[in-house]
């Protein structure tokens, strides 16, 4: 961004000698850092990818590459990376995810078995995520055509 290349502020004067317009561009470090953080929706989408691809893992099973630390994947117009992955047992898997360009801002994606496979909402860990699966969307569309 322009602010990442300019310290402080910049005055820009445009126009002729008679009519001039002065614009001051102020760059704040906090604003630049905030802009690169993943939104709640992006965090949720990334965690849903993990929910769909990485279920009931443990040291006793072969871990898919998609679920290992270092794996990158797209979600909601961004690229995410599995920074850390833990699978202590089949009922509890934990991931620390980062968005490309925001590696200093990891967020948690904790998944667990409670009669079915769930993940906590990274933006509110007291809630579970509701991930829409491609297969359920297709079934809904087929049902609509049949009815």
Coordinates of C-alpha atoms in Angstrom, one line a residue:
X1 CA 0.0 0.0 0.0
X2 CA 1.0 3.6 -0.3
X3 CA 1.1 4.0 3.4
X4 CA 3.6 1.2 3.8
X5 CA 6.1 3.2 1.6
X6 CA 5.5 6.6 3.3
X7 CA 6.4 7.6 6.9
X8 CA 4.0 10.0 8.7
X9 CA 2.1 12.2 6.3
X10 CA 2.4 13.6 2.8
X11 CA 1.0 16.9 1.4
X12 CA -0.1 16.8 -2.2
X13 CA -0.9 20.0 -4.1
X14 CA -2.6 19.8 -7.5
X15 CA -4.1 22.4 -9.8
X16 CA -3.1 25.6 -11.5
X17 CA -1.7 28.8 -9.9
X18 CA -5.2 30.2 -9.5
X19 CA -7.0 27.0 -8.2
X20 CA -5.0 24.7 -6.0
X21 CA -6.2 21.8 -4.0
X22 CA -4.2 20.5 -1.1
X23 CA -4.7 17.0 0.1
X24 CA -2.9 15.6 3.2
X25 CA -2.4 11.9 3.3
X26 CA -1.8 10.7 6.9
X27 CA -0.5 7.1 7.4
X28 CA -1.0 5.6 10.8
X29 CA 0.9 2.4 11.7
X30 CA -2.1 1.0 13.6
X31 CA -4.4 1.4 10.5
X32 CA -1.9 -0.5 8.3
X33 CA -1.7 -3.4 10.8
X34 CA -5.5 -3.6 11.2
X35 CA -6.1 -3.7 7.5
X36 CA -4.0 -6.9 7.2
X37 CA -5.8 -8.9 9.9
X38 CA -8.2 -11.6 8.8
X39 CA -11.9 -10.7 9.2
X40 CA -14.1 -12.9 11.4
X41 CA -15.7 -14.3 8.2
X42 CA -12.2 -15.2 6.8
X43 CA -11.2 -16.9 10.1
X44 CA -14.5 -18.8 10.0
X45 CA -14.0 -19.9 6.4
X46 CA -10.4 -21.0 7.1
X47 CA -11.5 -23.0 10.1
X48 CA -14.3 -24.6 8.0
X49 CA -11.7 -25.9 5.6
X50 CA -9.9 -27.6 8.5
X51 CA -13.3 -28.9 9.7
X52 CA -14.0 -30.5 6.3
X53 CA -10.6 -31.9 5.6
X54 CA -9.1 -32.8 9.0
X55 CA -11.4 -34.9 11.2
X56 CA -10.7 -37.4 14.0
X57 CA -6.9 -37.3 13.7
X58 CA -4.5 -38.7 16.2
X59 CA -0.9 -39.9 16.5
X60 CA -2.2 -43.4 15.6
X61 CA -3.4 -42.5 12.1
X62 CA -1.7 -41.1 9.0
X63 CA -2.1 -37.4 9.0
X64 CA -3.2 -35.9 5.6
X65 CA -0.8 -33.3 4.2
X66 CA -3.8 -30.8 4.3
X67 CA -3.7 -31.0 8.1
X68 CA 0.0 -30.7 8.8
X69 CA 1.9 -27.6 9.9
X70 CA 3.1 -25.7 6.9
X71 CA 0.2 -26.5 4.6
X72 CA -1.3 -23.5 2.7
X73 CA -4.8 -23.3 1.4
X74 CA -7.3 -20.7 0.0
X75 CA -10.4 -19.5 1.8
X76 CA -12.6 -16.5 1.2
X77 CA -10.3 -14.5 -1.1
X78 CA -7.2 -15.1 1.1
X79 CA -4.4 -17.7 1.6
X80 CA -4.0 -19.3 4.9
X81 CA -1.3 -21.5 6.5
X82 CA -1.4 -24.1 9.2
X83 CA 1.2 -22.6 11.6
X84 CA 0.8 -25.3 14.2
X85 CA -1.2 -28.6 14.3
X86 CA -1.9 -30.8 17.3
X87 CA -3.9 -34.0 17.3
X88 CA -3.5 -35.5 20.8
X89 CA -6.4 -37.9 20.3
X90 CA -9.3 -38.5 17.8
X91 CA -11.7 -36.4 19.9
X92 CA -9.7 -33.2 19.9
X93 CA -7.6 -31.6 17.1
X94 CA -6.2 -28.1 17.4
X95 CA -4.8 -25.8 14.7
X96 CA -3.2 -22.4 14.8
X97 CA -3.8 -20.6 11.5
X98 CA -2.4 -17.5 9.9
X99 CA -3.4 -15.5 6.9
X100 CA -0.8 -14.6 4.3
X101 CA 0.5 -11.1 5.1
X102 CA -0.7 -11.4 8.7
X103 CA 1.6 -14.0 10.1
X104 CA 2.0 -12.2 13.4
X105 CA -1.8 -12.5 14.0
X106 CA -2.5 -16.3 14.4
X107 CA -5.9 -17.5 15.4
X108 CA -7.1 -20.8 16.9
X109 CA -9.2 -23.4 15.2
X110 CA -10.1 -26.1 17.7
X111 CA -12.1 -29.1 16.5
X112 CA -13.7 -31.8 18.6
X113 CA -16.1 -34.8 18.6
X114 CA -19.3 -34.4 20.5
X115 CA -21.5 -36.9 18.7
X116 CA -20.4 -35.4 15.4
X117 CA -17.3 -33.4 14.3
X118 CA -17.5 -29.7 15.4
X119 CA -15.0 -26.7 15.4
X120 CA -15.2 -23.7 17.7
X121 CA -15.8 -20.4 16.0
X122 CA -12.4 -18.6 15.9
X123 CA -14.2 -15.2 16.4
X124 CA -16.1 -16.5 19.4
X125 CA -14.8 -19.8 20.9
X126 CA -17.9 -20.3 23.0
X127 CA -19.9 -21.0 19.8
X128 CA -19.5 -23.8 17.3
X129 CA -19.0 -23.1 13.6
X130 CA -21.7 -23.8 11.1
X131 CA -19.8 -24.9 8.0
X132 CA -21.8 -25.3 4.8
X133 CA -20.5 -28.3 2.9
X134 CA -20.6 -28.5 -0.9
X135 CA -22.4 -31.8 -0.7
X136 CA -25.2 -30.4 1.5
X137 CA -25.6 -27.4 -0.9
X138 CA -25.9 -29.8 -3.8
X139 CA -28.6 -31.9 -2.0
X140 CA -30.5 -28.7 -1.3
X141 CA -30.4 -27.8 -4.9
X142 CA -31.5 -31.3 -6.1
X143 CA -34.4 -31.3 -3.5
X144 CA -35.6 -27.9 -4.8
X145 CA -35.7 -29.3 -8.4
X146 CA -37.5 -32.4 -7.3
X147 CA -40.2 -30.6 -5.3

